[in-house]
Short mmCIF file of C-alpha atoms and ligand atoms in Angstrom, two decimals:
data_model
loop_
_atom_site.label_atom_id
_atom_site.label_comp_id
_atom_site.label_asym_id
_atom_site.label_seq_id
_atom_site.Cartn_x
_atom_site.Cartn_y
_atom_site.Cartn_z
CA UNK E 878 106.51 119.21 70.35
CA UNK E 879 105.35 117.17 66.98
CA UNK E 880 105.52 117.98 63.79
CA UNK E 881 103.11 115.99 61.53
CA UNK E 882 103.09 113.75 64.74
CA UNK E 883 107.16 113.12 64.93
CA UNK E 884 107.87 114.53 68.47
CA UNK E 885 111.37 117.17 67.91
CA UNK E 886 113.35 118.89 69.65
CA UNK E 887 115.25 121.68 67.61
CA UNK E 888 118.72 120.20 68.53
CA UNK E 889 119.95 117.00 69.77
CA UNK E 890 122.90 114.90 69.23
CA UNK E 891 123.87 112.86 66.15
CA UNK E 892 123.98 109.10 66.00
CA UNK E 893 127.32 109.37 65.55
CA UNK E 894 127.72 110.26 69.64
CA UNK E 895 129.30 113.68 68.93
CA UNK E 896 128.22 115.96 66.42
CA UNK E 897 125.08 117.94 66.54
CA UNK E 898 122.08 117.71 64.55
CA UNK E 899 119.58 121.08 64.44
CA UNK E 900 116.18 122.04 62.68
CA UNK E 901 118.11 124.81 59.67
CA UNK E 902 115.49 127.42 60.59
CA UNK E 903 116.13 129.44 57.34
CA UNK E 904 114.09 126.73 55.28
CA UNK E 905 111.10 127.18 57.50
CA UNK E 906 107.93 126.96 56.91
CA UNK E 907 109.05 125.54 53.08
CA UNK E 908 111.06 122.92 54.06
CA UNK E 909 111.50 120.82 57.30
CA UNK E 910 115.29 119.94 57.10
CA UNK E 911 117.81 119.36 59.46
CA UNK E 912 122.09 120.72 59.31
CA UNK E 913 124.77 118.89 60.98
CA UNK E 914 127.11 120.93 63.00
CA UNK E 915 130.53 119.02 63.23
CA UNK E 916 132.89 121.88 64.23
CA UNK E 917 132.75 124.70 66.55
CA UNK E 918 132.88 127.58 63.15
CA UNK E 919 129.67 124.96 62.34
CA UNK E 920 127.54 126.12 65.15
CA UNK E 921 128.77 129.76 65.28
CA UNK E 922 128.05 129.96 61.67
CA UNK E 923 124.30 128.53 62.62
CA UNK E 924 123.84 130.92 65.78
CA UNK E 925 124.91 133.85 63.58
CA UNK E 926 122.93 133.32 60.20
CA UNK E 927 120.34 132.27 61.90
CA UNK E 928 119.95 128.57 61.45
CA UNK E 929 119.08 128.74 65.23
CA UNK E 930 117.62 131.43 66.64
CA UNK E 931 115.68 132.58 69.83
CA UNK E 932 117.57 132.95 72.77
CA UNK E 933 116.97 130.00 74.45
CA UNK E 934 117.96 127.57 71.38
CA UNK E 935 121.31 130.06 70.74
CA UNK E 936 122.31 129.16 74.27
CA UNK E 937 122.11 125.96 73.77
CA UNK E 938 123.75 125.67 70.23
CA UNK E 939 126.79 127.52 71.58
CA UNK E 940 126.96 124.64 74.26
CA UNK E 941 127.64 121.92 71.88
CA UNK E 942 129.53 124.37 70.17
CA UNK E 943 132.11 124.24 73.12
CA UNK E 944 131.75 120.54 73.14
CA UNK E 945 133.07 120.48 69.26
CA UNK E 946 135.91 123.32 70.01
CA UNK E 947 136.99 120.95 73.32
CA UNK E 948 137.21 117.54 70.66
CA UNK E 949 139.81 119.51 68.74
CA UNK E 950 141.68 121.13 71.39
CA UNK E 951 140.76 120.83 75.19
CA UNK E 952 143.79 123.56 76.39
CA UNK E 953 142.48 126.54 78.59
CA UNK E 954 143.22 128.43 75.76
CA UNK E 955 141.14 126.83 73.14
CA UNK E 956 138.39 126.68 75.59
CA UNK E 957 138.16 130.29 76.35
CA UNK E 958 138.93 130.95 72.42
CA UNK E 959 135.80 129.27 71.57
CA UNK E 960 133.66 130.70 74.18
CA UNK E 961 135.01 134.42 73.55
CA UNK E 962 133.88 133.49 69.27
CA UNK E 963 130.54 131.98 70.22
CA UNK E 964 129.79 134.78 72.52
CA UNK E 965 130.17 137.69 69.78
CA UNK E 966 127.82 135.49 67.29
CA UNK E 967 124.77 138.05 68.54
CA UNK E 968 124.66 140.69 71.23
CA UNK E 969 121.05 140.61 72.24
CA UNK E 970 119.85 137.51 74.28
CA UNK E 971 121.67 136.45 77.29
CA UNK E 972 121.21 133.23 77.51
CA UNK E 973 124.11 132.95 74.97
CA UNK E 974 126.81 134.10 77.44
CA UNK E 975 124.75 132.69 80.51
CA UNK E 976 125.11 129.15 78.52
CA UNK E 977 128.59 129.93 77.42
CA UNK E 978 129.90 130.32 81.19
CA UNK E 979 127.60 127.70 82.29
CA UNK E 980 129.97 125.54 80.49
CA UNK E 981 133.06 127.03 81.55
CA UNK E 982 131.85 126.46 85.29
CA UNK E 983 131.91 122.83 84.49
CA UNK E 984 134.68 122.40 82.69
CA UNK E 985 137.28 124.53 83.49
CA UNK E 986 138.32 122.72 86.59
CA UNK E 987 139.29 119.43 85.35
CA UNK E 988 142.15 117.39 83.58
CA UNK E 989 142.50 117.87 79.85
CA UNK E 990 141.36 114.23 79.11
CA UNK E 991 138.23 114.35 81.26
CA UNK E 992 137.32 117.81 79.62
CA UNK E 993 135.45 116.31 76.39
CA UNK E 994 132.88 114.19 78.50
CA UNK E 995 132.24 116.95 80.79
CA UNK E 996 131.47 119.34 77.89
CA UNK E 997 128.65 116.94 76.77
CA UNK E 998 127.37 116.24 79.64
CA UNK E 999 126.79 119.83 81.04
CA UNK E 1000 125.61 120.68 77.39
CA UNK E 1001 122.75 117.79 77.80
CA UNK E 1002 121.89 119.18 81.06
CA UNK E 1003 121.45 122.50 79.83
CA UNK E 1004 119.57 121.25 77.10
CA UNK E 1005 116.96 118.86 79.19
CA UNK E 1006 116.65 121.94 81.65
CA UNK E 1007 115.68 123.92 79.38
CA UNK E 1008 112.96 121.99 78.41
CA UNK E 1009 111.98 121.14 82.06
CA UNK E 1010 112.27 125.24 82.50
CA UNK E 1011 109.95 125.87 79.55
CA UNK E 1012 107.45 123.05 80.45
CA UNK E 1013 107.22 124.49 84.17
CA UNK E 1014 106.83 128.23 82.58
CA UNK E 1015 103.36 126.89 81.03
CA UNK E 1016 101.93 125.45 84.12
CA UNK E 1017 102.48 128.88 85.93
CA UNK E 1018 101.02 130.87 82.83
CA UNK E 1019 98.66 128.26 82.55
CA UNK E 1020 96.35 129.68 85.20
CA UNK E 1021 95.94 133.11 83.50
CA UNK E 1022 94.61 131.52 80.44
CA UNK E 1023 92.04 129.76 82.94
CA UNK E 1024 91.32 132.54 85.06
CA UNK E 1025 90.08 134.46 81.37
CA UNK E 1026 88.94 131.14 79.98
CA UNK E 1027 86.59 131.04 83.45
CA UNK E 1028 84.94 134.38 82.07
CA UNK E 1029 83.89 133.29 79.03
CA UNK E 1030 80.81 131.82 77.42
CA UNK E 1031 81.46 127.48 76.59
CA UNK E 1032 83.89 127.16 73.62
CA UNK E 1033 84.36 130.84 73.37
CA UNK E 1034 88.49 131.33 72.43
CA UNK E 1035 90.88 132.81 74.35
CA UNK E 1036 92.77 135.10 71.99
CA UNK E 1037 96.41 135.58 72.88
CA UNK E 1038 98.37 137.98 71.07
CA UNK E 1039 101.99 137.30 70.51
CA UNK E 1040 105.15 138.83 68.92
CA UNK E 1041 108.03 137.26 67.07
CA UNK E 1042 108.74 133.52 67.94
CA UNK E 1043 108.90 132.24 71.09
CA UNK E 1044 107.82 129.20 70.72
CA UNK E 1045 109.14 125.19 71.06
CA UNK E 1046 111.65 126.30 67.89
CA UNK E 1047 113.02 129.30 69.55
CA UNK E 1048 113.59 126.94 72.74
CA UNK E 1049 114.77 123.27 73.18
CA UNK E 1050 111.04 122.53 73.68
CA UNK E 1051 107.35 123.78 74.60
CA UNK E 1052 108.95 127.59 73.93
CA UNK E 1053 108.02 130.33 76.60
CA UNK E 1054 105.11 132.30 75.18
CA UNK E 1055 103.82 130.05 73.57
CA UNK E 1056 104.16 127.14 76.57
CA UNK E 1057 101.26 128.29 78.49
CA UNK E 1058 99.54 128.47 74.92
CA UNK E 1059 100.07 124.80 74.09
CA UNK E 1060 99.32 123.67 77.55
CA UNK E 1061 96.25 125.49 77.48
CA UNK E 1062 95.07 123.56 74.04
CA UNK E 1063 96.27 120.11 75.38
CA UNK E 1064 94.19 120.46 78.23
CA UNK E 1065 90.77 121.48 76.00
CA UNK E 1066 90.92 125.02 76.56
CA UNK E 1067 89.49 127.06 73.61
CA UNK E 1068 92.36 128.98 72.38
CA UNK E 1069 93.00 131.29 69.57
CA UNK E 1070 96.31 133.36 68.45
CA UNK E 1071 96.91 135.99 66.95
CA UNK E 1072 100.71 135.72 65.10
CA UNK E 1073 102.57 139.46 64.57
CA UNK E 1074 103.96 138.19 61.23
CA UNK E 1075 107.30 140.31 62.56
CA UNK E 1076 109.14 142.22 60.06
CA UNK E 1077 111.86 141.96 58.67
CA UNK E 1078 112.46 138.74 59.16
CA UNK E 1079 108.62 137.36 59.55
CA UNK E 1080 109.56 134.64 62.47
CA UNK E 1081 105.89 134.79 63.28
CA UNK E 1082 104.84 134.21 59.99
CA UNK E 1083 107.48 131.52 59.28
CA UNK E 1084 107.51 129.67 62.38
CA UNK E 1085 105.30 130.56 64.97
CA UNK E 1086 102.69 129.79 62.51
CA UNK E 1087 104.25 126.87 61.18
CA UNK E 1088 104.48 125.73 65.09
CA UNK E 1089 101.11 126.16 66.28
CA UNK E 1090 99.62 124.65 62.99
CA UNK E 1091 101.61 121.78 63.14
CA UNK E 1092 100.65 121.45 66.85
CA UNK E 1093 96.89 122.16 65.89
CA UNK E 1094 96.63 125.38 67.54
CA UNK E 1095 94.05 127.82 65.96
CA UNK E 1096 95.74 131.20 65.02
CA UNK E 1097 95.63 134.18 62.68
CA UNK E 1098 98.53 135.67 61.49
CA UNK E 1099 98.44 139.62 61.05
CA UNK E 1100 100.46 142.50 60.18
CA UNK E 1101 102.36 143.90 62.83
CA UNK E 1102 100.54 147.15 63.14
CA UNK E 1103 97.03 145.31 63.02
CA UNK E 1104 97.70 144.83 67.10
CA UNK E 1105 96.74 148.06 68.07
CA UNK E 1106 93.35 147.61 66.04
CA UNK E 1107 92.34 144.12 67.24
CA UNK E 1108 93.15 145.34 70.54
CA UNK E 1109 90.55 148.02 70.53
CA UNK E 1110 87.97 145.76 68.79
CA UNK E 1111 87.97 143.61 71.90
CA UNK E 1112 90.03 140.68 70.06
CA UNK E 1113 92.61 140.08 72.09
CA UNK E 1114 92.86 139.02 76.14
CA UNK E 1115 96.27 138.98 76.87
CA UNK E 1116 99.32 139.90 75.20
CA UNK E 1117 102.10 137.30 75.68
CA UNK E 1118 105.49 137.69 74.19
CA UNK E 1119 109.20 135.87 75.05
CA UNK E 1120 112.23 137.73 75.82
CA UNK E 1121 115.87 137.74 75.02
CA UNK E 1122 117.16 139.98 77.75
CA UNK E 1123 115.18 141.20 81.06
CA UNK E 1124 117.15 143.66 83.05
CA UNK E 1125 117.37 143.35 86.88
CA UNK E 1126 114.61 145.82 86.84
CA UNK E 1127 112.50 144.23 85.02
CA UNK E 1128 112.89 145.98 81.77
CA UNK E 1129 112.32 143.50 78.90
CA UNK E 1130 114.27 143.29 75.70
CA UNK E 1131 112.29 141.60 72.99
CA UNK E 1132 112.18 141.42 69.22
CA UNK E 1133 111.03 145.02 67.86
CA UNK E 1134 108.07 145.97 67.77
CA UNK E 1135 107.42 144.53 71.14
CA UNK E 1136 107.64 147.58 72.80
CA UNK E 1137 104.58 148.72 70.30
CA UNK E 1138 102.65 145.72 71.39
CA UNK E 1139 103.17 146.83 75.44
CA UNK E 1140 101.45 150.82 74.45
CA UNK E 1141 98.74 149.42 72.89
CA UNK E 1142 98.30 147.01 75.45
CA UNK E 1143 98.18 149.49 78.56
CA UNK E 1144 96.40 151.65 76.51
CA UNK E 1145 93.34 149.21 75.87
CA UNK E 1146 93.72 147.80 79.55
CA UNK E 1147 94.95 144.13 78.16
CA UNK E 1148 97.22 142.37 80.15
CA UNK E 1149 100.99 142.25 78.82
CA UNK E 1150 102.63 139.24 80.15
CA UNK E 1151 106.33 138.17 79.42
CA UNK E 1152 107.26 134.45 79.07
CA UNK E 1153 110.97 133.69 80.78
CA UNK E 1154 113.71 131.40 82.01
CA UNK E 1155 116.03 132.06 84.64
CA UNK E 1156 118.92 131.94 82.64
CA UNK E 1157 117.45 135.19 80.50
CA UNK E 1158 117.50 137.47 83.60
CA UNK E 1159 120.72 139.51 83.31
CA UNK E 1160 121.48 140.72 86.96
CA UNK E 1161 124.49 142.44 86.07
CA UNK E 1162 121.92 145.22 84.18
CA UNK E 1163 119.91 147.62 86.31
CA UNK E 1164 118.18 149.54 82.62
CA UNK E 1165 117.14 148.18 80.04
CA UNK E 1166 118.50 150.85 77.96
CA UNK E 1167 122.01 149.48 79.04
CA UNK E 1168 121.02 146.51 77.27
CA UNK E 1169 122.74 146.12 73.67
CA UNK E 1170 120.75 146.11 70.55
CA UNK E 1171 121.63 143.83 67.55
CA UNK E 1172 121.74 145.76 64.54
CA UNK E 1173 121.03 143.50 61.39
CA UNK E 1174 121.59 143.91 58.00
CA UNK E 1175 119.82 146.12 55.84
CA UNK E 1176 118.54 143.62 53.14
CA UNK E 1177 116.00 142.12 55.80
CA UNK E 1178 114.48 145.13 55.11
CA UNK E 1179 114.91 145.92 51.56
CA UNK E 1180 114.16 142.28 50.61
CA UNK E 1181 111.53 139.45 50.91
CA UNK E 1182 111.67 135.56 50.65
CA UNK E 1183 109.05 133.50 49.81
CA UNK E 1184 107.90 130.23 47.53
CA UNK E 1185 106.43 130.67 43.93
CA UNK E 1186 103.72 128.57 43.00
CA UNK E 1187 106.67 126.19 41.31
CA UNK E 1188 107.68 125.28 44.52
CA UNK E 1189 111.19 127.55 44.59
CA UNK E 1190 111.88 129.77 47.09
CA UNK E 1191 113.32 133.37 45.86
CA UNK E 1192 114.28 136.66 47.27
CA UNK E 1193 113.31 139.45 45.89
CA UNK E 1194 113.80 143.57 46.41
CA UNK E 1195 110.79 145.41 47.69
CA UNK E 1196 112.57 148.97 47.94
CA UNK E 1197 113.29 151.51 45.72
CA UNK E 1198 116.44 151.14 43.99
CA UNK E 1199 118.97 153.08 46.14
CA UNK E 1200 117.13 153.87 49.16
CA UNK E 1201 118.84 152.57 52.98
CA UNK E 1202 117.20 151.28 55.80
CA UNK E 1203 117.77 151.06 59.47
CA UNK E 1204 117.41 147.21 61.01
CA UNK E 1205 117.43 147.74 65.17
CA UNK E 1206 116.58 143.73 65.74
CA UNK E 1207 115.32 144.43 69.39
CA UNK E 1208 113.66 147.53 71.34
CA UNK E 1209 113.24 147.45 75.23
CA UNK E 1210 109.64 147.27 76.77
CA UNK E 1211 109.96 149.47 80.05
CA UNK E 1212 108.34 147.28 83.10
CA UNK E 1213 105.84 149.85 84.15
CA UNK E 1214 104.36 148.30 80.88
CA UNK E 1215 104.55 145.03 81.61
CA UNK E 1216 101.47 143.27 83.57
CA UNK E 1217 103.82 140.73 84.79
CA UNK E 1218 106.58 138.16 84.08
CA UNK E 1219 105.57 134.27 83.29
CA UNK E 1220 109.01 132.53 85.11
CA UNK E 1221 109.36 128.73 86.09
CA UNK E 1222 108.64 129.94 89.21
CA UNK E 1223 105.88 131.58 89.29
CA UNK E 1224 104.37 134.98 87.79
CA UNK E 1225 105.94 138.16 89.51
CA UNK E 1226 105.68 142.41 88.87
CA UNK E 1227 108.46 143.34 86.48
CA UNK E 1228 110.28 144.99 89.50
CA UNK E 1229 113.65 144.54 90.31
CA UNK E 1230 111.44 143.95 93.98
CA UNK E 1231 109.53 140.95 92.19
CA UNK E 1232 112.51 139.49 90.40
CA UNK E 1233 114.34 139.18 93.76
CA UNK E 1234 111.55 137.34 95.44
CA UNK E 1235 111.15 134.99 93.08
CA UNK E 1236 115.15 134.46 92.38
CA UNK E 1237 116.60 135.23 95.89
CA UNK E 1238 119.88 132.75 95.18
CA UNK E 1239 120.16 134.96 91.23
CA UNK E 1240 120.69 131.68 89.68
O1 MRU D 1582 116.12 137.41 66.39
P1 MRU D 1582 115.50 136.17 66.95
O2 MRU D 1582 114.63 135.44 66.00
O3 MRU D 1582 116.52 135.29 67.63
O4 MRU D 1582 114.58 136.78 68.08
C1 MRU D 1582 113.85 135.93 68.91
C2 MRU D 1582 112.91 136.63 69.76
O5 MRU D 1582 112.81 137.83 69.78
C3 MRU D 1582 112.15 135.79 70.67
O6 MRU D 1582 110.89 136.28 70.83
C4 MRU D 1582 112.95 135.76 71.96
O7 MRU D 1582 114.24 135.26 71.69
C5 MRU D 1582 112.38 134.95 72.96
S1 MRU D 1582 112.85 133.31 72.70
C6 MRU D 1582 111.93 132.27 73.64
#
């Protein structure tokens, strides 16, 4: 997607043929600016402070990540060293380990001196699927934006609710929630969003906003509890969120507060929709509640970043002095909740019946 009309991805590779460049997603939405990651400790470090973030994009940063670890040492042993340490950089989103083995499929099978070459090609391929994955889950969710575009008057907005990021930054590319959103606008669809600023670490204030502005989508960024309200004021059509981990039975873990979003939803009769790849399915999980939770640290909570009118960007403490907090990261949306999940191929019930049909090879 473009940024002030530069077309990005949010990782690629260097000029230099080997090392890794990213977008550092802690500067956003103050500063555009890129990190180089020339080691494998490089891109753990960036998948675990959060440089990269969203499970697609940690998937594929722990693919070059191999690809560094391999340069250095391309043993058996160094290869499933670096795997094991990317893997434990965050609990939550599968695609990490789904990536991570991925890469072990490809590589583990060949000589030592063909092992480097492999590595980069496989993590290109994940990388270009990705975005072919992503740009295939907006043409399916594409036709639910229609089919409520269809009902309403000339110009009239469709207002899409979403939760955290999971947009083109979160991704490679085009993002999953917000895919169907930007191939909606491109095609002259009147389209509105509203942006759950997400708490504690305000993703959707800091870069789902930043994305669809820079993309020229019209949105509205709110308070996280405001959802519930617009929903019963009639402001919002469909609910569409990502996901980092969806259970065989369709049980969908997704940033907290999702699960919040889902209530109010089937309470107000609003579809709740759920934006996927394949490769965020985990078929080894039958409940949701099996999946594991990252718990963060505390100071998301207790403090707040921002710019001052000088330009610099501070934290500061918005607690009272001595009091704790609890930082879940993720809660799990139950699928009778969820209207339906938005795959690359095609929309299906969150039932371990629809996930099946749609993915009978479990890829
Ligand atoms: O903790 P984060 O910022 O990595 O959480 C990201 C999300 O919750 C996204 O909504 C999710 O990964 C889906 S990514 C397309």
């Amino acid at each position: 997607m473009k940024i002030n009309g530069t077309a990005y991805r949010t990782i690629w590779l260097s000029d230099d043929g080997w090392s890794v460049e990213i977008i550092d997603q802690t500067k956003l939405p103050h500063e555009l600016v890129t990190a180089r990651l020339a080691t494998m400790e490089d891109a753990a470090v960036a998948i675990r402070t959060m440089q990269v973030r969203g499970a697609p994009l940690i998937g594929a940063t722990a693919a070059y990540g191999v690809c560094l670890a391999l340069r250095e040492d391309a043993t058996d042993e160094a290869m499933d060293a670096a795997i094991a340490h990317l893997a434990e950089q965050r609990p939550t989103a599968v695609n990490l380990r789904w990536a991570l083995e991925e890469m072990r499929k490809a590589i583990r099978n060949l000589p030592r001196e063909e092992r480097v070459a492999a590595a980069y090609r496989q993590a290109a391929r994940l990388c270009d699927e990705d975005v072919e994955t992503c740009r295939m889950i907006g043409i399916q969710g594409l036709r639910l934006i229609e089919e409520i575009a269809a009902k309403k008057e000339p110009g009239e907005p469709v207002n899409v609710l979403t939760h955290c990021n999971a947009g083109w930054i979160a991704c490679v590319d085009w993002g999953t929630a917000t895919s169907p959103i930007y191939q909606a606008h491109d095609k002259g669809i009147a389209m509105h969003v509203w942006v759950d600023e997400t708490r504690p670490r305000n993703q959707g204030a800091s870069l789902t906003a930043y994305e669809l502005g820079a993309h020229g989508v019209p949105h509205t960024i709110v308070v996280d509890n405001a959802g519930g309200h617009l929903m019963q004021h009639g402001k919002v059509d469909v609910v569409i969120v990502g996901t980092d981990r969806v259970a065989a039975s369709g049980d969908v873990a997704n940033k907290i507060g999702t699960y919040l979003k889902a209530l109010a939803a089937k309470d107000n009769d609003i579809p709740f929709y759920v934006a996927l790849p394949h490769s965020t399915i985990d078929w080894r999980i039958d409940d949701g509640f099996k999946i594991p939770i990252e718990e963060r640290s505390s100071d998301e909570v207790l403090k707040i970043s921002g710019r001052l009118p000088n330009g610099s960007v501070v934290t500061v403490e918005i607690a009272a002095p001595g009091s704790g907090a609890g930082n879940p990261a993720f809660d799990v949306t139950p699928a009778r909740l969820v209207t339906g999940l938005i795959t690359e191929r095609g929309i299906c019930p969150a039932s371990a019946e629809g996930l099946i049909n749609l993915y009978p090879d479990r890829v």
